[in-house]
Short mmCIF file of C-alpha atoms in Angstrom, two decimals:
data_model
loop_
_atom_site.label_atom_id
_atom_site.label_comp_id
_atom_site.label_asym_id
_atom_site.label_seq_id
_atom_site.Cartn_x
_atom_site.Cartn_y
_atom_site.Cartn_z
CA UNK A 1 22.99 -51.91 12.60
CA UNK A 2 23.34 -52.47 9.03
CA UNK A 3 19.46 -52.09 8.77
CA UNK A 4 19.42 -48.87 10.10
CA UNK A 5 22.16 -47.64 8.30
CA UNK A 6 20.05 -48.98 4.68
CA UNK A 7 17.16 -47.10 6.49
CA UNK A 8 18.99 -43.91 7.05
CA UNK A 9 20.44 -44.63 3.41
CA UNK A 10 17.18 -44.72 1.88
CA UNK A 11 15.97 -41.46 4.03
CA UNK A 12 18.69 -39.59 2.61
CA UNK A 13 17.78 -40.23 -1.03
CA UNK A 14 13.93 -39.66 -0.36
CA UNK A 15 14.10 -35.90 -0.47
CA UNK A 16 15.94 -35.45 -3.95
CA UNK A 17 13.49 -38.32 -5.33
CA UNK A 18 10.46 -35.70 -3.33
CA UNK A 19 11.64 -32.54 -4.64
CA UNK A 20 12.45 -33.34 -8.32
CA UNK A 21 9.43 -34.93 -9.24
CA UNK A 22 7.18 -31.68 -8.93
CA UNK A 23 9.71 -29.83 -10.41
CA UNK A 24 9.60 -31.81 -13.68
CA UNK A 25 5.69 -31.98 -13.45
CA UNK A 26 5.46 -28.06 -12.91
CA UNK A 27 8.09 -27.49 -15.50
CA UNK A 28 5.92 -29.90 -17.80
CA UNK A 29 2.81 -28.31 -17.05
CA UNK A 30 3.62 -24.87 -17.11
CA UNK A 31 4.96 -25.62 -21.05
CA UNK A 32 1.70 -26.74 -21.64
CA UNK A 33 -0.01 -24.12 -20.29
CA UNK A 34 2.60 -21.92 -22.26
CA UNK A 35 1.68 -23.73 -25.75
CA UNK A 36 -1.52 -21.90 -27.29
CA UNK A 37 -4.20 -24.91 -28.93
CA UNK A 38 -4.79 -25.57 -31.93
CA UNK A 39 -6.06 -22.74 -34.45
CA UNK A 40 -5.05 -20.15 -31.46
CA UNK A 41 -2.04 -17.57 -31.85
CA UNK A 42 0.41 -16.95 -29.58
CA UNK A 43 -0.54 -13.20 -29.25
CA UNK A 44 -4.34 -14.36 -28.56
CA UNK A 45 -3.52 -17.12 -26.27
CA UNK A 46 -1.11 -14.99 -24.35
CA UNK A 47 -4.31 -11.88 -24.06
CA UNK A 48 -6.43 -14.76 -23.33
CA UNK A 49 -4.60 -15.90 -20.68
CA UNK A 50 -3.96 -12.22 -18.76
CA UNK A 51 -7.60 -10.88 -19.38
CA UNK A 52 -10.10 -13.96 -18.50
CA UNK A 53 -12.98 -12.06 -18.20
CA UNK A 54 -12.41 -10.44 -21.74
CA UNK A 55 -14.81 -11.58 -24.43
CA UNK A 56 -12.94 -14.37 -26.10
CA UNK A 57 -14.41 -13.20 -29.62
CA UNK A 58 -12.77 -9.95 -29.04
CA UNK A 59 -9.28 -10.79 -27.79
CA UNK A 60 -9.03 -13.04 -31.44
CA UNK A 61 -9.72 -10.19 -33.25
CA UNK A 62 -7.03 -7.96 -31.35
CA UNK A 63 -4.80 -10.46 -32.13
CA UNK A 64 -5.73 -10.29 -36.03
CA UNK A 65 -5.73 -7.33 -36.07
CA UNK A 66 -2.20 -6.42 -33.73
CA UNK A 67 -0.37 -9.48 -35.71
CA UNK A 68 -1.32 -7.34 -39.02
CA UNK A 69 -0.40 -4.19 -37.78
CA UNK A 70 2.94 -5.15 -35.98
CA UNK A 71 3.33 -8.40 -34.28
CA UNK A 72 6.08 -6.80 -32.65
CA UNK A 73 3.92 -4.58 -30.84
CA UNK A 74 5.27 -3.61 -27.11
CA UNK A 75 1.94 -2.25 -25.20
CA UNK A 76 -1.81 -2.82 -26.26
CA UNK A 77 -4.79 -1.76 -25.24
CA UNK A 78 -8.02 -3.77 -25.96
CA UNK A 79 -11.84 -2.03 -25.89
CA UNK A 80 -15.13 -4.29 -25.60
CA UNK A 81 -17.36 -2.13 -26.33
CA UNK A 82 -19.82 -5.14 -26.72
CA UNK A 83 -20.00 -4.67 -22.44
CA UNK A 84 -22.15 -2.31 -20.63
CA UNK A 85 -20.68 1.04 -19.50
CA UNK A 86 -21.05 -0.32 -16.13
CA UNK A 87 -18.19 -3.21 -16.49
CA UNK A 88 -14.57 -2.88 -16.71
CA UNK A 89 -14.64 -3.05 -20.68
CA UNK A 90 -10.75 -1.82 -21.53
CA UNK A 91 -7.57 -3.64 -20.80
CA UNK A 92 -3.99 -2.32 -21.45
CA UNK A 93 -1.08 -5.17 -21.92
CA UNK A 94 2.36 -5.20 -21.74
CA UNK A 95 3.10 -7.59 -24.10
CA UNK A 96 7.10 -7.99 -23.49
CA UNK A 97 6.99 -8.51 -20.06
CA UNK A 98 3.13 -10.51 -20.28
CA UNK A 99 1.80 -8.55 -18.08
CA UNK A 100 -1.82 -6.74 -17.51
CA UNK A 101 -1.26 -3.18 -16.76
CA UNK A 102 -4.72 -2.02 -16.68
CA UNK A 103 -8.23 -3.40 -16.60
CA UNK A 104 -10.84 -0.40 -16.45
CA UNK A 105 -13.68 1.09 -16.99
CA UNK A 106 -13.96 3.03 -19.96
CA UNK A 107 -16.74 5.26 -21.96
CA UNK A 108 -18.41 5.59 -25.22
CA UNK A 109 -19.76 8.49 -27.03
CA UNK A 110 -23.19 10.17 -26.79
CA UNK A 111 -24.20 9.49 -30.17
CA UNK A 112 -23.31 5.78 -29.31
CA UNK A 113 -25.79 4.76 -26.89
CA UNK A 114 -27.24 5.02 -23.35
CA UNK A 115 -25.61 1.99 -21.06
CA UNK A 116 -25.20 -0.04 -24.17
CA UNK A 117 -22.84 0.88 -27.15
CA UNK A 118 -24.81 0.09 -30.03
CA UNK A 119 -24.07 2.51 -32.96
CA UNK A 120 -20.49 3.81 -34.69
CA UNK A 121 -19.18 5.62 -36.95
CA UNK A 122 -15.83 7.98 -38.66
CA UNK A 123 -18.43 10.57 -39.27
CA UNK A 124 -17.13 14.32 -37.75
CA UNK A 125 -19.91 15.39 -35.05
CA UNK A 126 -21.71 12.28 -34.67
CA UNK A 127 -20.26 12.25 -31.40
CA UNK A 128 -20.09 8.73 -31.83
CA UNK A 129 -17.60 6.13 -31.03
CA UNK A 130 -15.19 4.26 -33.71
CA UNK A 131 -14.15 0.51 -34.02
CA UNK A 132 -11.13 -0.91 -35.22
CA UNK A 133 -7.37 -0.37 -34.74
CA UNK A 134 -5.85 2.78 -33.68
CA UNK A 135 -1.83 3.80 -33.57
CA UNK A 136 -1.30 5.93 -30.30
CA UNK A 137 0.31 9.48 -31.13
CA UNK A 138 1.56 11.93 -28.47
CA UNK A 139 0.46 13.31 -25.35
CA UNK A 140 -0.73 16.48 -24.81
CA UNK A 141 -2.96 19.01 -22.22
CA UNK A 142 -6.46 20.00 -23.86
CA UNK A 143 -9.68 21.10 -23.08
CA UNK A 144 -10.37 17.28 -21.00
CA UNK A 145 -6.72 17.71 -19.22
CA UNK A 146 -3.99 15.21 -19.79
CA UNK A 147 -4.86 12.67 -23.08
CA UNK A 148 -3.77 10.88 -25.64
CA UNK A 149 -4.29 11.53 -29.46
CA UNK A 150 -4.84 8.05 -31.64
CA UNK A 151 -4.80 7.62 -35.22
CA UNK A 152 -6.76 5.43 -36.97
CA UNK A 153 -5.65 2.79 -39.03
CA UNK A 154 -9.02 1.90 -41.01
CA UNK A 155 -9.88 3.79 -43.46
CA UNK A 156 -13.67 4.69 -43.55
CA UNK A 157 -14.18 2.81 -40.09
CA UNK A 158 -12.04 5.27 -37.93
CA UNK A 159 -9.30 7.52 -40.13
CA UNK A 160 -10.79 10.67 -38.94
CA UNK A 161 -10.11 9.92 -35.58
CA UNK A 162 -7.45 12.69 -35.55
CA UNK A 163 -9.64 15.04 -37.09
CA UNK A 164 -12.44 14.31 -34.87
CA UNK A 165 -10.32 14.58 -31.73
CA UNK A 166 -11.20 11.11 -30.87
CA UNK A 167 -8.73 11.04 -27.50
CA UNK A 168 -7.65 8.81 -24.44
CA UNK A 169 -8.71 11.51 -21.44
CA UNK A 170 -10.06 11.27 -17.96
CA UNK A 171 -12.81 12.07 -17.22
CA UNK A 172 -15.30 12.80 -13.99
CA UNK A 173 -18.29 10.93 -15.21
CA UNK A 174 -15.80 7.98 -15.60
CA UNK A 175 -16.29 6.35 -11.72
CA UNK A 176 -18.22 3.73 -9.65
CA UNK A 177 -20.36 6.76 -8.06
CA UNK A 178 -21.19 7.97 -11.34
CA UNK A 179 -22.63 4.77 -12.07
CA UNK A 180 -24.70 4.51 -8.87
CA UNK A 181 -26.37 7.79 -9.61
CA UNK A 182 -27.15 7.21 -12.84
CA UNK A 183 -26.89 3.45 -13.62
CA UNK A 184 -24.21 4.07 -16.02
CA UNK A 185 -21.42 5.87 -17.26
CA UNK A 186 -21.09 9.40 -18.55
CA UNK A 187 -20.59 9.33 -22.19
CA UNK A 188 -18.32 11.40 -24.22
CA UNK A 189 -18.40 12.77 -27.98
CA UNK A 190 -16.79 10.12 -29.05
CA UNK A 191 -13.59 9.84 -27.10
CA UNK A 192 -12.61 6.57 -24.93
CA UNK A 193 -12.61 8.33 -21.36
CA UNK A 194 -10.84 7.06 -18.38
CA UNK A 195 -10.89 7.60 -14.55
CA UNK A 196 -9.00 10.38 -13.80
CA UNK A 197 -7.15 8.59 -11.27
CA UNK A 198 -5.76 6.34 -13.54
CA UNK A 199 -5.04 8.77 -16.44
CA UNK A 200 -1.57 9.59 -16.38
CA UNK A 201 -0.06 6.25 -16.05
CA UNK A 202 -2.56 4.38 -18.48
CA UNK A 203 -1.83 7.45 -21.20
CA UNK A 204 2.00 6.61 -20.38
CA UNK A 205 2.19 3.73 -20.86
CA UNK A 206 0.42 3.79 -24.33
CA UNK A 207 1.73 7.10 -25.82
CA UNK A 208 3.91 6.93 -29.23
CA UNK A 209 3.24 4.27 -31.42
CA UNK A 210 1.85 1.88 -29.46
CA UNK A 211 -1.69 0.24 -30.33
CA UNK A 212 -5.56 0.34 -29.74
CA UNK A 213 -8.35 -1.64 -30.62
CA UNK A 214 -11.96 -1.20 -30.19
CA UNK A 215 -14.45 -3.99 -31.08
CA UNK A 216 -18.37 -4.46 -31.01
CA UNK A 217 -19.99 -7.37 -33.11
CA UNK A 218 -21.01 -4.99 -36.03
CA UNK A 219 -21.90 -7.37 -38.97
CA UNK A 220 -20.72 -4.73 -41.61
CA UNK A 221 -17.28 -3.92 -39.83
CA UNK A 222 -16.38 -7.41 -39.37
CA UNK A 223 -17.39 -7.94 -43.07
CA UNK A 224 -15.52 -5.37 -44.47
CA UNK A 225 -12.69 -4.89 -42.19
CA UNK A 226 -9.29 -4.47 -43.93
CA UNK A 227 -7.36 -5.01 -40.83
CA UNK A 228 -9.16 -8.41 -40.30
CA UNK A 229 -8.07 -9.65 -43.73
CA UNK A 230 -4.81 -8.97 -43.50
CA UNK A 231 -2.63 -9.60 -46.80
CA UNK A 232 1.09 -8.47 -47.24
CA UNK A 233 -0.47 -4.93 -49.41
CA UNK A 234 -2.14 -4.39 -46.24
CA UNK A 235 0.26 -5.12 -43.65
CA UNK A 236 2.98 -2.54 -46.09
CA UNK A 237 0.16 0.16 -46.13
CA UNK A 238 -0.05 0.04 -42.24
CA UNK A 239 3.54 -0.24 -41.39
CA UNK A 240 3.84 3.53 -43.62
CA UNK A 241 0.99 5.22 -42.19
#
């Protein structure tokens, strides 16, 4: 009798012993997984971990540039435009809540390429596409329906982005059928098009002073980039802009 009651004793005790033990290993693991390595910034390590299939080289350099700009940023949208047309190539966070809103595909400008993005520029009808980090502005209806107007925050590399209408807008020739036609996406004068099914709430949930950035592996912009060598002069000059 007494051995069954040590037996029934012992039962009793097993299931707190059970259930606290993964507890503290998921509570340990998920800290780790929470703690960005060595040399790695929160900001990046937190885009890192909701975008996977991002290019790692251009999620650091989002975070350089964001953490400049305003590390208190609340939504950002990233653009690899190192990707084929073909490929989901833009991603739109939510930062606060460390979420991904959006991962889509996106265009480039005429003057840019064919599948491949390959040239850039801040030049007025090149009908090219610009690099570098953007501020959103308001929304508005235009000629391309429902988009968003950016401003950009390099000068030289994209400040004429407001003059050159360089927008957030949907776009037709921004779809999977498009791309089995044709092989690729439709391409714009410059502007970062969207599907038009997605328009509205991706242009929401960026509008007013939120933050873009667009990245390729040009060796002169990432040798000459202000925003990428950030300095307090800098980071003052952006914040009044």
């Amino acid at each position: 009798m007494v051995t069954r009651l040590r037996s029934l004793s012992l039962l009793c005790c097993l299931p707190f012993a059970l259930i606290s033990l993964p507890l503290q290993a998921n509570s340990f693991f998920a800290s780790v997984a929470s703690t960005p390595p060595p040399g790695v910034s929160s900001l990046q390590h937190q885009l890192l971990q909701l975008a996977p299939s991002a290019t790692p080289e251009a999620l650091r350099l989002a975070a350089q540039a964001l953490n400049c700009a305003n590390p208190n940023a609340e939504r950002f949208a990233v653009i690899d435009y190192s990707l084929p047309s073909t490929e989901p190539r833009m991603w739109v966070f939510d930062l606060r809540q460390h979420k991904l809103l959006f991962e889509e595909l996106v265009s480039h400008g005429q003057g840019s390429g064919d599948a491949y993005a390959e040239a850039f520029s801040n030049t007025p009808e090149s009908h090219q596409s610009s690099l570098g980090l953007f501020r959103t502005m308001n929304s508005y209806y235009g000629r391309n329906g429902y988009s968003l107007r950016l401003n950009g925050l390099e000068p030289d590399v994209n400040d004429l982005a407001y003059e050159r209408a360089i927008v957030i807008h949907g776009a037709d020739y921004v779809s999977d059928d498009f791309i089995a036609q044709t092989g690729r996406l439709g391409r714009s004068h410059g502007c970062p098009a969207v599907r038009q099914d997605i328009t509205y709430p991706l242009i929401d949930s960026l509008r007013e002073d939120q933050y873009v950035f667009a990245y390729y592996p040009d060796k002169e912009w990432l040798a000459t980039s202000n925003i990428l060598r950030c300095n307090t002069l800098n980071s003052t000059h952006l914040a009044q802009r």
